[in-house]
Amino acid sequence: WLWRPARRECGWRAPVMGCVVSTIIGALWCRKGCNASELAGEFAYFPPSPSSYAVERRADGTLALSLNPFYFQVYTALGPGRSPAEVVELRSHGNVAIPAFFFREPGARVTFLFSHSNAVDLGFLYRHLDEMARRLKANVLAYEFSGYGPTQQVATPRNYTQRADVLAACEYLRARGFDPARQVIAYGQSIGSYPTLHLAARQRLLGVVLHSPLASGLQVITRVEGCCAPHRVYACIEPYPNASLIRRVRDPVLVIHGTADETVECRHGQGLHARCPTPARYEPYWVPGATHEDVIDTDPQEYFNRLEAFVAHCEARRAAEDGAGGLEAAKEDGERDAGRKAWRLRGAKEGVANVTARPPASAGAALLRARGFDAAPAPLAGVPDLGPGPSAGGIPDPGGDADGPELEAASLGTDPEPGSDDGLLRSATEAEAQAVAAAATVGRGPGAGAPGNDIRIHC
């Protein structure tokens, strides 16, 4: 009776039930070492046992799939007209090898990254995944959760393993040359909506499909309301925070939910749709009278029509974003170049003004006076024209090239065209170079040969 949904019109019963259930959850949480992932793992995951399929490695290293005839749902999955899926191996949390089915369609532009629901594994979904690939003309990569399928003996399903599973699948697609932002639509069903939203919140995708999603794992498990409800008391340790993750999604999101769903109530999907950022919000598909298990079977044609329309919308939006992004980038580059040119022109004008107006060789003169020289360099009129050796204020020529390597390196070639911006910039730069050279080529004055009189100035 603790897990029965509490009616809001029951008055005092709803808050009391919330307090009772929250207390029980708190006791179980403490028993699990205050580990929310371990606590959720006790209630959230129900892998089918035995597995509906097996994977064997051939002599050539490839993987072979065999379905378990124990389940009638998969008995005819590999019958006539079915496309054989490529079976691949991914490395997930703890280096666990998880299988994945890759359905390839010739000429496909889009790839669905499929995260399945609870209480099933990929064998149960083989027929649906194959039909999805054929009817949508798209590739479908469906990966197995750690602890489901053939991995039941080597792994335990947890929310952190789900995160690692979906990232491994996305990395596999990226390594195969697929661009997630332009070619991958993440599809999450039921509990698979959590890894799907985790991926979409981390990086750009072409789109996101949420099939019977959950907004909060605690709400699904307890189903009680009130101020003391577990999803309010333990919001900070929510193991499946889809309601928070969806706020960070930037790509189009399609929510599909049955109105008669009692496993994960339709208000979960409605809440996620309402919390979805406006630019990413796409028209939802509320399936009248559908439960948690028969959303597709209620109206298969409408289901695939909605998916086709969503794929077209995602491709059109990405093309528009790429076009707008290219124009915006070109505009920004143009503004940046114009800004650089204006900054160079302003700096050139200020450089000429500074060279012309400042006291001639003030820093050099002060240094020379400190070294015992009486003579100061001659005043500079306009752009300085420093000659070699003694002409620069009576300072002896140290020998060699009059201008020195520093000034030669700063040589700017032919005279610029009068009145041009580039000419003004080069003139200012040449003036600065000559001013620096005047200080850098200071030779030896009286008492040459004494180490203390050897002056070198580096800017």
Tab-separated table of C-alpha atoms in Angstrom, residues 2-277:
chain	number	residue	atom	x	y	z
A	2	LEU	CA	2.993	2.320	0.429
A	3	TRP	CA	3.638	2.265	-3.305
A	4	ARG	CA	0.052	2.849	-4.393
A	5	PRO	CA	-0.446	6.251	-6.064
A	6	ALA	CA	-1.780	8.774	-3.567
A	7	ARG	CA	-4.703	10.786	-4.854
A	8	ARG	CA	-4.376	14.530	-4.507
A	9	GLU	CA	-7.990	14.847	-3.403
A	10	CYS	CA	-7.436	12.549	-0.431
A	11	GLY	CA	-6.724	15.499	1.863
A	12	TRP	CA	-4.278	14.619	4.622
A	13	ARG	CA	-3.416	11.196	3.226
A	14	ALA	CA	-1.152	12.443	0.439
A	15	PRO	CA	1.322	14.375	2.662
A	16	VAL	CA	1.280	11.601	5.247
A	17	MET	CA	2.046	9.018	2.585
A	18	GLY	CA	4.817	11.237	1.280
A	19	CYS	CA	6.425	11.424	4.720
A	20	VAL	CA	6.153	7.676	5.244
A	21	VAL	CA	7.625	6.786	1.869
A	22	SER	CA	10.390	9.369	2.234
A	23	THR	CA	11.311	7.861	5.589
A	24	ILE	CA	11.511	4.390	4.075
A	25	ILE	CA	13.604	5.696	1.173
A	26	GLY	CA	15.921	7.431	3.650
A	27	ALA	CA	16.414	4.224	5.620
A	28	LEU	CA	17.182	2.250	2.457
A	29	TRP	CA	19.533	4.979	1.275
A	30	CYS	CA	21.501	4.772	4.526
A	31	ARG	CA	21.618	1.008	4.221
A	32	LYS	CA	23.187	1.410	0.763
A	33	GLY	CA	25.946	3.585	2.173
A	34	CYS	CA	24.213	6.818	1.115
A	35	ASN	CA	24.762	5.867	-2.515
A	36	ALA	CA	21.810	6.973	-4.643
A	37	SER	CA	22.998	4.996	-7.672
A	38	GLU	CA	23.046	1.742	-5.734
A	39	LEU	CA	19.647	2.465	-4.219
A	40	ALA	CA	18.088	3.217	-7.600
A	41	GLY	CA	19.659	0.096	-9.044
A	42	GLU	CA	17.619	-2.038	-6.640
A	43	PHE	CA	14.308	-0.711	-7.989
A	44	ALA	CA	14.894	0.504	-11.540
A	45	TYR	CA	16.455	-2.334	-13.542
A	46	PHE	CA	14.841	-5.622	-14.560
A	47	PRO	CA	16.954	-7.300	-17.235
A	48	PRO	CA	15.214	-10.304	-18.832
A	49	SER	CA	16.688	-13.597	-17.795
A	50	PRO	CA	17.715	-15.568	-19.720
A	51	SER	CA	18.908	-13.194	-22.387
A	52	SER	CA	16.954	-13.152	-25.627
A	53	TYR	CA	20.115	-13.495	-27.714
A	54	ALA	CA	23.722	-14.602	-27.614
A	55	VAL	CA	26.828	-13.299	-29.335
A	56	GLU	CA	29.650	-15.579	-30.422
A	57	ARG	CA	32.995	-14.687	-31.916
A	58	ARG	CA	33.900	-16.385	-35.173
A	59	ALA	CA	37.365	-17.554	-36.146
A	60	ASP	CA	37.892	-14.428	-38.246
A	61	GLY	CA	37.155	-12.172	-35.264
A	62	THR	CA	33.688	-11.048	-36.327
A	63	LEU	CA	30.664	-11.436	-34.061
A	64	ALA	CA	27.732	-13.748	-34.829
A	65	LEU	CA	24.236	-13.214	-33.419
A	66	SER	CA	21.888	-15.998	-32.394
A	67	LEU	CA	18.414	-15.326	-30.976
A	68	ASN	CA	16.888	-17.348	-28.186
A	69	PRO	CA	13.739	-19.208	-29.402
A	70	PHE	CA	12.546	-19.352	-25.795
A	71	TYR	CA	10.898	-15.962	-26.379
A	72	PHE	CA	8.141	-15.904	-28.974
A	73	GLN	CA	8.805	-12.203	-29.655
A	74	VAL	CA	12.184	-13.009	-31.192
A	75	TYR	CA	11.370	-16.384	-32.733
A	76	THR	CA	10.758	-14.930	-36.214
A	77	ALA	CA	12.974	-11.869	-35.912
A	78	LEU	CA	15.525	-13.237	-38.375
A	79	GLY	CA	12.958	-14.609	-40.805
A	80	PRO	CA	12.676	-13.858	-44.531
A	81	GLY	CA	12.762	-10.199	-45.429
A	82	ARG	CA	14.768	-9.199	-42.373
A	83	SER	CA	18.062	-7.374	-42.726
A	84	PRO	CA	20.964	-8.877	-40.807
A	85	ALA	CA	22.445	-6.394	-38.401
A	86	GLU	CA	26.150	-5.884	-37.982
A	87	VAL	CA	27.067	-6.914	-34.443
A	88	VAL	CA	29.771	-4.729	-32.919
A	89	GLU	CA	31.446	-4.616	-29.537
A	90	LEU	CA	31.786	-1.468	-27.423
A	91	ARG	CA	33.848	-0.865	-24.305
A	92	SER	CA	31.953	0.701	-21.445
A	93	HIS	CA	32.372	1.306	-17.709
A	94	GLY	CA	34.937	-1.002	-16.141
A	95	ASN	CA	36.102	-2.062	-19.626
A	96	VAL	CA	32.976	-4.222	-19.939
A	97	ALA	CA	32.325	-5.329	-23.535
A	98	ILE	CA	28.728	-4.550	-24.492
A	99	PRO	CA	27.187	-5.654	-27.812
A	100	ALA	CA	25.452	-3.316	-30.229
A	101	PHE	CA	23.361	-3.919	-33.361
A	102	PHE	CA	24.134	-1.676	-36.312
A	103	PHE	CA	21.481	-1.594	-39.056
A	104	ARG	CA	22.904	0.094	-42.148
A	105	GLU	CA	20.718	1.558	-44.903
A	106	PRO	CA	22.285	2.430	-48.262
A	107	GLY	CA	22.294	6.176	-48.841
A	108	ALA	CA	21.141	7.001	-45.300
A	109	ARG	CA	21.823	10.570	-44.195
A	110	VAL	CA	20.737	10.128	-40.567
A	111	THR	CA	21.682	7.623	-37.864
A	112	PHE	CA	19.511	6.885	-34.842
A	113	LEU	CA	21.358	6.116	-31.615
A	114	PHE	CA	18.827	3.925	-29.814
A	115	SER	CA	18.646	3.519	-26.017
A	116	HIS	CA	16.105	0.821	-25.184
A	117	SER	CA	13.604	0.583	-22.334
A	118	ASN	CA	13.562	-1.507	-19.182
A	119	ALA	CA	12.775	-5.235	-18.897
A	120	VAL	CA	13.879	-5.889	-22.493
A	121	ASP	CA	17.135	-6.331	-24.325
A	122	LEU	CA	18.127	-5.869	-27.959
A	123	GLY	CA	16.788	-9.256	-29.028
A	124	PHE	CA	13.231	-8.215	-28.232
A	125	LEU	CA	13.658	-5.062	-30.331
A	126	TYR	CA	15.339	-6.621	-33.362
A	127	ARG	CA	12.257	-6.549	-35.604
A	128	HIS	CA	11.355	-2.997	-34.613
A	129	LEU	CA	14.900	-1.712	-35.157
A	130	ASP	CA	15.047	-3.345	-38.578
A	131	GLU	CA	11.688	-1.857	-39.573
A	132	MET	CA	12.729	1.525	-38.233
A	133	ALA	CA	15.833	1.521	-40.414
A	134	ARG	CA	13.951	0.429	-43.540
A	135	ARG	CA	10.934	2.741	-43.220
A	136	LEU	CA	12.910	5.847	-42.254
A	137	LYS	CA	15.785	5.123	-44.674
A	138	ALA	CA	18.171	5.688	-41.793
A	139	ASN	CA	20.924	3.845	-39.985
A	140	VAL	CA	20.137	2.573	-36.500
A	141	LEU	CA	22.757	1.805	-33.863
A	142	ALA	CA	21.188	0.155	-30.806
A	143	TYR	CA	23.518	-0.598	-27.916
A	144	GLU	CA	22.964	-2.880	-24.948
A	145	PHE	CA	22.993	-1.670	-21.362
A	146	SER	CA	25.680	-3.047	-19.096
A	147	GLY	CA	24.063	-5.862	-17.114
A	148	TYR	CA	21.522	-6.637	-19.835
A	149	GLY	CA	21.703	-9.295	-22.527
A	150	PRO	CA	24.891	-11.368	-22.586
A	151	THR	CA	26.563	-9.032	-20.043
A	152	GLN	CA	24.354	-10.086	-17.112
A	153	GLN	CA	27.118	-12.206	-15.610
A	154	VAL	CA	29.836	-9.548	-15.811
A	155	ALA	CA	28.124	-6.246	-15.033
A	156	THR	CA	25.395	-4.694	-12.907
A	157	PRO	CA	23.135	-2.017	-14.413
A	158	ARG	CA	23.395	1.373	-12.753
A	159	ASN	CA	22.795	4.950	-13.855
A	160	TYR	CA	26.535	5.607	-14.186
A	161	THR	CA	26.957	2.533	-16.399
A	162	GLN	CA	24.151	3.834	-18.612
A	163	ARG	CA	26.015	7.096	-19.020
A	164	ALA	CA	29.184	5.243	-19.973
A	165	ASP	CA	27.254	2.999	-22.385
A	166	VAL	CA	25.757	5.845	-24.406
A	167	LEU	CA	29.059	7.727	-24.548
A	168	ALA	CA	30.786	4.597	-25.832
A	169	ALA	CA	28.139	4.200	-28.537
A	170	CYS	CA	28.454	7.827	-29.601
A	171	GLU	CA	32.227	7.556	-29.685
A	172	TYR	CA	31.913	4.485	-31.892
A	173	LEU	CA	29.838	6.465	-34.397
A	174	ARG	CA	32.293	9.340	-34.313
A	175	ALA	CA	35.178	6.953	-34.953
A	176	ARG	CA	33.271	5.574	-37.954
A	177	GLY	CA	33.073	9.064	-39.483
A	178	PHE	CA	29.598	10.141	-38.323
A	179	ASP	CA	29.210	13.736	-37.166
A	180	PRO	CA	26.833	13.694	-34.157
A	181	ALA	CA	25.822	17.323	-34.628
A	182	ARG	CA	24.707	16.742	-38.218
A	183	GLN	CA	23.930	13.051	-38.571
A	184	VAL	CA	22.933	11.495	-35.227
A	185	ILE	CA	19.500	11.580	-33.597
A	186	ALA	CA	19.481	10.161	-30.067
A	187	TYR	CA	16.395	8.043	-29.357
A	188	GLY	CA	15.591	7.105	-25.762
A	189	GLN	CA	12.672	4.911	-24.675
A	190	SER	CA	11.456	4.842	-21.056
A	191	ILE	CA	14.514	4.482	-18.820
A	192	GLY	CA	16.632	4.915	-21.951
A	193	SER	CA	15.568	8.560	-21.922
A	194	TYR	CA	18.107	9.186	-19.137
A	195	PRO	CA	21.300	8.288	-21.076
A	196	THR	CA	19.804	9.992	-24.125
A	197	LEU	CA	19.323	13.290	-22.291
A	198	HIS	CA	22.701	12.902	-20.614
A	199	LEU	CA	24.314	12.728	-24.048
A	200	ALA	CA	22.215	15.570	-25.499
A	201	ALA	CA	23.063	17.820	-22.552
A	202	ARG	CA	26.792	17.241	-23.100
A	203	GLN	CA	27.092	17.831	-26.831
A	204	ARG	CA	25.263	18.932	-29.954
A	205	LEU	CA	23.204	16.353	-31.833
A	206	LEU	CA	20.982	16.508	-34.873
A	207	GLY	CA	17.927	15.835	-32.697
A	208	VAL	CA	16.484	14.002	-29.693
A	209	VAL	CA	13.468	11.651	-29.481
A	210	LEU	CA	12.036	10.832	-26.045
A	211	HIS	CA	9.682	7.842	-26.159
A	212	SER	CA	7.571	7.466	-22.985
A	213	PRO	CA	10.274	9.271	-20.990
A	214	LEU	CA	10.501	9.746	-17.251
A	215	ALA	CA	11.018	13.188	-15.734
A	216	SER	CA	12.138	11.856	-12.354
A	217	GLY	CA	13.071	8.367	-11.288
A	218	LEU	CA	11.813	8.916	-7.736
A	219	GLN	CA	8.413	9.966	-9.047
A	220	VAL	CA	8.147	6.753	-11.048
A	221	ILE	CA	9.191	4.567	-8.119
A	222	THR	CA	7.095	6.160	-5.358
A	223	ARG	CA	4.228	7.992	-7.092
A	224	VAL	CA	3.274	10.089	-4.092
A	225	GLU	CA	2.701	13.819	-3.882
A	226	GLY	CA	2.931	16.454	-1.196
A	227	CYS	CA	5.650	18.566	0.342
A	228	CYS	CA	7.355	15.483	1.812
A	229	ALA	CA	7.238	13.405	-1.363
A	230	PRO	CA	10.559	11.644	-2.087
A	231	HIS	CA	11.155	13.515	-5.343
A	232	ARG	CA	11.090	16.739	-3.318
A	233	VAL	CA	12.945	15.575	-0.206
A	234	TYR	CA	15.684	13.826	-2.179
A	235	ALA	CA	15.808	16.111	-5.220
A	236	CYS	CA	19.521	16.721	-4.674
A	237	ILE	CA	20.322	13.002	-5.111
A	238	GLU	CA	17.831	12.267	-7.911
A	239	PRO	CA	19.390	9.347	-9.849
A	240	TYR	CA	17.604	10.248	-13.117
A	241	PRO	CA	17.410	14.071	-13.244
A	242	ASN	CA	15.829	14.287	-16.700
A	243	ALA	CA	13.836	17.390	-15.754
A	244	SER	CA	17.124	19.217	-15.138
A	245	LEU	CA	19.032	17.716	-18.068
A	246	ILE	CA	16.464	18.742	-20.659
A	247	ARG	CA	16.997	22.417	-19.837
A	248	ARG	CA	20.521	22.105	-21.246
A	249	VAL	CA	19.487	20.545	-24.576
A	250	ARG	CA	19.904	22.846	-27.575
A	251	ASP	CA	18.715	20.559	-30.365
A	252	PRO	CA	15.128	19.742	-31.430
A	253	VAL	CA	13.312	17.428	-29.015
A	254	LEU	CA	10.317	15.262	-29.950
A	255	VAL	CA	8.371	13.821	-27.007
A	256	ILE	CA	6.171	10.759	-27.644
A	257	HIS	CA	3.912	9.502	-24.849
A	258	GLY	CA	0.734	7.492	-24.457
A	259	THR	CA	-2.098	9.228	-22.658
A	260	ALA	CA	-3.112	5.995	-20.858
A	261	ASP	CA	0.392	5.141	-19.661
A	262	GLU	CA	0.270	3.879	-16.078
A	263	THR	CA	3.888	2.729	-15.804
A	264	VAL	CA	5.349	6.174	-16.518
A	265	GLU	CA	2.429	8.573	-16.462
A	266	CYS	CA	1.912	10.947	-19.350
A	267	ARG	CA	2.543	13.922	-17.074
A	268	HIS	CA	6.240	12.983	-17.155
A	269	GLY	CA	6.375	13.550	-20.893
A	270	GLN	CA	4.263	16.687	-20.599
A	271	GLY	CA	6.558	18.044	-17.903
A	272	LEU	CA	9.665	17.422	-20.003
A	273	HIS	CA	8.061	19.077	-23.013
A	274	ALA	CA	7.195	22.123	-20.892
A	275	ARG	CA	10.736	22.356	-19.488
A	276	CYS	CA	12.388	21.999	-22.876
A	277	PRO	CA	14.005	25.261	-24.040
